[in-house]
Coordinates of C-alpha atoms in Angstrom, one line a residue:
M235 CA 0.0 0.0 0.0
P236 CA 1.5 3.4 -0.9
L237 CA 2.8 5.6 1.8
L238 CA 4.1 9.1 1.2
R239 CA 7.5 9.5 2.8
R240 CA 8.7 12.9 4.1
S241 CA 11.4 12.9 1.5
T242 CA 8.9 12.3 -1.2
F243 CA 6.5 15.0 0.1
S244 CA 9.3 17.6 0.2
A245 CA 10.3 16.7 -3.4
L246 CA 6.7 17.0 -4.5
V247 CA 6.3 20.4 -2.9
A248 CA 9.4 21.6 -4.6
L249 CA 8.1 20.5 -8.0
L250 CA 4.7 22.0 -7.4
V251 CA 6.2 25.3 -6.4
S252 CA 8.3 25.3 -9.5
V253 CA 5.1 25.2 -11.6
L254 CA 4.1 28.6 -10.1
L255 CA 7.5 30.3 -10.0
T256 CA 9.2 29.0 -13.2
A257 CA 7.2 30.4 -16.2
C258 CA 9.7 28.9 -18.7
S259 CA 9.3 25.4 -17.4
P260 CA 6.9 23.4 -19.6
R261 CA 4.0 22.4 -17.4
Q262 CA 3.7 18.9 -18.7
L263 CA 7.4 18.2 -17.9
V264 CA 6.8 19.2 -14.3
V265 CA 3.7 17.2 -14.1
G266 CA 5.6 14.2 -15.6
S267 CA 8.3 14.6 -12.9
I268 CA 5.7 14.5 -10.2
A269 CA 4.0 11.5 -11.8
D270 CA 7.3 9.7 -11.9
E271 CA 7.9 10.3 -8.1
L272 CA 4.4 9.2 -7.2
A273 CA 4.6 6.1 -9.3
A274 CA 7.9 5.2 -7.7
Q275 CA 6.4 5.9 -4.2
G276 CA 3.6 3.5 -5.1
Q277 CA 6.2 0.7 -5.2
A278 CA 7.9 1.6 -1.8
S279 CA 7.9 -1.0 0.9
E280 CA 6.1 -0.5 4.1
N281 CA 5.3 -3.0 6.9
D282 CA 3.0 -0.9 9.2
L283 CA -0.5 -1.6 8.0
D284 CA -2.2 1.0 10.1
L285 CA 0.2 3.7 9.1
A286 CA -0.2 2.8 5.4
R287 CA -4.0 3.0 5.9
E288 CA -3.7 6.5 7.3
A289 CA -1.4 7.7 4.4
S290 CA -3.2 6.0 1.6
A291 CA -6.1 8.2 1.2
F292 CA -3.9 11.3 0.7
Y293 CA -1.6 9.5 -1.6
L294 CA -4.5 8.1 -3.8
K295 CA -6.2 11.5 -4.1
L296 CA -3.0 13.3 -5.0
S297 CA -1.9 10.6 -7.4
E298 CA -5.3 10.4 -9.1
S299 CA -5.3 14.2 -9.6
V300 CA -1.9 14.1 -11.2
L301 CA -2.8 11.1 -13.3
R302 CA -5.8 13.2 -14.8
S303 CA -3.2 15.8 -15.9
D304 CA -0.9 13.1 -17.4
P305 CA -3.3 10.3 -18.3
G306 CA -0.6 8.6 -20.4
H307 CA 1.7 8.0 -17.6
H308 CA 1.9 4.2 -17.4
G309 CA 3.6 3.8 -14.1
L310 CA 1.3 6.2 -12.3
A311 CA -1.8 4.6 -13.8
E312 CA -0.6 1.2 -12.5
A313 CA 0.2 2.6 -9.1
V314 CA -3.2 4.3 -8.8
A315 CA -5.2 1.3 -10.0
G316 CA -3.2 -1.0 -7.7
G317 CA -3.6 1.5 -4.8
F318 CA -7.4 1.7 -5.1
T319 CA -7.8 -2.0 -5.5
Q320 CA -5.7 -2.8 -2.4
Y321 CA -7.4 -0.1 -0.3
A322 CA -10.8 -1.4 -1.2
Y323 CA -9.8 -5.0 -0.4
A324 CA -7.8 -4.5 2.7
F325 CA -9.6 -1.6 4.4
V326 CA -13.2 -1.5 3.2
A327 CA -14.4 -4.9 2.0
F328 CA -12.5 -6.8 4.8
E329 CA -14.0 -4.5 7.3
A330 CA -17.4 -5.2 6.0
D331 CA -16.7 -8.9 6.5
R332 CA -15.6 -8.4 10.0
I333 CA -18.6 -6.4 11.1
E334 CA -21.4 -8.2 9.2
A335 CA -22.5 -10.4 12.1
K336 CA -22.9 -7.3 14.4
D337 CA -24.1 -4.7 11.9
A338 CA -25.4 -6.0 8.6
K339 CA -26.5 -2.5 7.4
A340 CA -23.0 -1.0 8.0
A341 CA -21.4 -3.9 6.3
E342 CA -23.6 -3.3 3.3
R343 CA -22.7 0.3 3.1
L344 CA -19.0 -0.6 3.2
R345 CA -19.4 -3.1 0.5
R346 CA -21.1 -0.5 -1.7
R347 CA -18.2 1.8 -1.1
A348 CA -15.7 -1.0 -1.9
A349 CA -17.5 -1.7 -5.1
Q350 CA -17.1 2.0 -6.1
L351 CA -13.4 2.0 -5.3
Y352 CA -12.9 -1.1 -7.3
R353 CA -14.8 0.5 -10.2
R354 CA -12.5 3.5 -10.0
A355 CA -9.4 1.3 -10.0
H356 CA -10.7 -0.6 -13.0
Q357 CA -11.4 2.5 -15.0
H358 CA -8.0 4.0 -14.4
A359 CA -6.3 0.8 -15.5
M360 CA -8.5 0.3 -18.5
A361 CA -8.1 3.9 -19.6
A362 CA -4.3 3.5 -19.5
L363 CA -4.5 0.2 -21.6
E364 CA -6.9 1.9 -24.0
K365 CA -4.5 4.9 -24.4
E366 CA -1.5 2.5 -25.1
S367 CA -3.5 0.3 -27.4
P368 CA -6.5 2.2 -29.0
G369 CA -9.4 -0.1 -29.3
F370 CA -8.3 -2.5 -26.6
A371 CA -11.7 -2.5 -24.7
R372 CA -13.7 -3.1 -27.9
A373 CA -11.3 -6.0 -28.9
L374 CA -11.5 -7.5 -25.5
N375 CA -15.3 -7.8 -26.0
A376 CA -14.9 -9.5 -29.4
P377 CA -16.5 -13.0 -29.7
Q378 CA -13.7 -14.6 -31.5
T379 CA -10.4 -15.6 -30.1
A380 CA -8.5 -14.4 -33.1
D381 CA -9.8 -10.9 -32.5
W382 CA -8.7 -10.5 -28.9
P383 CA -6.1 -8.0 -28.1
K384 CA -2.6 -8.9 -27.4
L385 CA -0.6 -7.7 -24.3
V386 CA 3.1 -7.3 -24.1
P387 CA 4.9 -8.0 -20.7
A388 CA 5.2 -4.3 -19.9
Q389 CA 1.3 -4.1 -19.8
V390 CA 0.8 -7.1 -17.6
G391 CA 0.8 -5.0 -14.4
L392 CA -1.9 -2.7 -15.6
A393 CA -3.9 -5.7 -16.9
Y394 CA -3.6 -7.5 -13.6
W395 CA -5.0 -4.5 -11.6
A396 CA -7.7 -4.0 -14.2
A397 CA -8.8 -7.6 -13.9
A398 CA -8.4 -7.9 -10.1
S399 CA -10.5 -4.7 -9.5
W400 CA -13.0 -5.9 -12.1
G401 CA -13.4 -9.1 -10.2
G402 CA -13.8 -7.2 -6.9
W403 CA -16.4 -4.9 -8.5
I404 CA -18.4 -7.8 -9.9
S405 CA -18.3 -9.8 -6.7
L406 CA -19.9 -6.9 -4.9
S407 CA -22.5 -6.0 -7.5
K408 CA -24.7 -9.1 -7.6
D409 CA -27.8 -6.8 -7.9
D410 CA -26.4 -5.2 -11.0
P411 CA -26.7 -7.6 -13.9
D412 CA -24.8 -5.2 -16.3
V413 CA -21.7 -5.4 -14.1
V414 CA -22.0 -9.1 -13.5
A415 CA -22.3 -9.8 -17.2
D416 CA -18.7 -8.5 -17.6
L417 CA -17.3 -11.5 -15.8
P418 CA -16.2 -13.3 -19.0
Q419 CA -14.3 -10.2 -20.1
A420 CA -12.6 -10.0 -16.7
V421 CA -11.5 -13.7 -17.0
R422 CA -10.4 -13.2 -20.6
L423 CA -8.3 -10.2 -19.5
T424 CA -6.6 -12.3 -16.8
Q425 CA -5.9 -15.1 -19.3
L426 CA -4.3 -12.7 -21.8
A427 CA -2.1 -11.2 -19.0
W428 CA -1.1 -14.7 -18.0
Q429 CA -0.2 -15.7 -21.5
A430 CA 2.1 -12.6 -21.7
D431 CA 3.9 -13.2 -18.4
P432 CA 2.7 -16.2 -16.3
A433 CA 5.1 -15.5 -13.5
W434 CA 4.1 -11.9 -12.9
G435 CA 3.9 -10.9 -9.4
Q436 CA 5.4 -14.2 -8.1
G437 CA 2.2 -16.0 -8.4
A438 CA -0.2 -13.1 -7.9
L439 CA -1.5 -13.3 -11.5
T440 CA -1.7 -17.1 -11.4
G441 CA -3.6 -16.8 -8.2
L442 CA -6.1 -14.4 -9.7
L443 CA -6.6 -16.8 -12.6
A444 CA -7.3 -19.6 -10.1
T445 CA -9.8 -17.5 -8.2
F446 CA -11.7 -16.7 -11.4
E447 CA -11.7 -20.3 -12.5
A448 CA -12.9 -21.5 -9.1
S449 CA -15.8 -18.9 -8.9
R450 CA -17.0 -18.5 -12.5
P451 CA -20.1 -20.4 -13.7
G452 CA -18.9 -23.6 -15.3
G453 CA -15.5 -23.3 -14.0
S454 CA -13.3 -26.4 -13.3
Q455 CA -12.3 -27.0 -9.6
A456 CA -9.6 -29.3 -10.8
Q457 CA -8.0 -26.7 -13.1
A458 CA -8.4 -24.1 -10.3
L459 CA -6.5 -26.4 -7.9
V460 CA -3.7 -26.7 -10.5
W461 CA -3.4 -22.9 -10.7
F462 CA -3.7 -22.4 -6.9
D463 CA -0.8 -24.8 -6.4
L464 CA 1.2 -23.2 -9.1
A465 CA 0.6 -19.7 -7.5
I466 CA 2.0 -21.0 -4.2
A467 CA 5.0 -22.5 -5.9
Q468 CA 5.7 -19.3 -7.9
G469 CA 5.7 -17.4 -4.6
G470 CA 8.2 -19.7 -3.1
G471 CA 6.3 -20.0 0.1
T472 CA 6.8 -16.3 0.8
R473 CA 3.3 -15.0 -0.2
A474 CA 0.5 -15.3 2.2
G475 CA -2.1 -14.3 -0.4
A476 CA -1.6 -17.5 -2.5
L477 CA -2.3 -19.6 0.6
V478 CA -5.4 -17.6 1.6
G479 CA -6.6 -17.7 -2.0
K480 CA -6.5 -21.5 -2.1
A481 CA -8.1 -21.7 1.3
E482 CA -11.1 -19.5 0.4
G483 CA -11.2 -20.4 -3.3
Y484 CA -10.8 -24.2 -3.1
A485 CA -10.7 -25.7 0.4
Q486 CA -13.8 -23.9 1.7
P487 CA -16.1 -24.6 -1.3
A488 CA -14.8 -28.2 -1.2
G489 CA -15.8 -28.5 2.5
D490 CA -12.2 -29.5 3.5
R491 CA -11.8 -27.8 6.8
A492 CA -8.5 -29.6 7.6
L493 CA -6.9 -28.2 4.4
F494 CA -8.6 -24.8 4.9
E495 CA -7.0 -24.4 8.4
S496 CA -3.7 -25.8 7.4
L497 CA -3.3 -23.3 4.6
L498 CA -4.4 -20.3 6.8
K499 CA -1.9 -21.4 9.5
Q500 CA 0.8 -21.4 6.9
A501 CA -0.1 -18.0 5.8
V502 CA -0.1 -16.6 9.4
A503 CA 3.4 -18.2 10.0
I504 CA 5.1 -16.4 7.1
K505 CA 7.8 -14.1 8.2
D506 CA 9.0 -11.3 6.0
A507 CA 12.6 -10.3 5.5
P508 CA 13.5 -6.8 6.5
D509 CA 12.3 -4.2 3.9
S510 CA 10.5 -6.9 1.9
P511 CA 8.3 -5.4 -0.9
Q512 CA 5.7 -8.0 0.0
A513 CA 5.5 -7.1 3.7
L514 CA 2.4 -5.0 3.5
Q515 CA 0.4 -7.4 1.3
N516 CA 1.5 -10.2 3.6
E517 CA 0.3 -8.4 6.6
V518 CA -3.0 -7.8 5.1
M519 CA -3.4 -11.5 4.2
R520 CA -2.1 -12.7 7.6
R521 CA -4.8 -10.6 9.3
R522 CA -7.3 -12.1 7.0
A523 CA -6.1 -15.6 7.6
A524 CA -6.2 -15.1 11.3
W525 CA -9.8 -13.9 11.1
L526 CA -10.8 -16.7 8.8
L527 CA -9.4 -19.2 11.3
E528 CA -11.6 -17.7 14.0
Q529 CA -14.6 -18.0 11.7
A530 CA -13.9 -21.7 10.7
P531 CA -16.5 -23.2 13.0
D532 CA -19.2 -21.1 11.4
L533 CA -17.9 -21.8 7.9
F534 CA -18.0 -25.5 8.1

């Protein structure tokens, strides 16, 4: 999750001031420099989940504003789409799950908010893909395989966040048939990204493919299991998300409580190396794994 460091903030202030004081500086060059800094900040490591939550809203609003001024900035579009998706999942949708038993109405409000955040993330990522490859969205909707768009490895990150946020949006929009009807396109986008770089994100992309396969109508649980196991292997045992994904996407629907709890305990036990870029994502998933373990008696 993005966190705006003091050094980054100082650099951004200096750049913003230069827009006002240096009339001979091209505005787009300055905006591009700010976008570069914000995009790099989106990749910074942080292991304090609560601190990241407090900083994320400011980072996302600032980054989204800059992105609107420089809509072709690939790195910032990816960071913004990823930031909104992670914020929706970690801090809004998960909170809805946690409080549902005590306050169903509040949980529903949070889920509506999470759906809108996912939608926002998806639109930013798709807009960037469309700008890089005009006609991308139309081609993605084509009925014939030969007409589907192609992705290059450099576009896989954008495609991943576009598909992941799409999946989150769809999952929280069961009362909106127009949104739910887009599920095949979300799956297709994930498949295209996986074809371009199947190892992207150390198993994150493969895990998304597995989740879609396990949840889509007519999906193969056997194939989903293959992909869940591949995602865990690609992560080298260091990514809690792959383990939680298999627990929720495969073990729980299969009614296998022993496997469910085993996977979650493995996720909770993962220790991060100092300054690991996965630290924040792992902490999010460790907290979810611990909560799911507490819920196990009610889930089986």
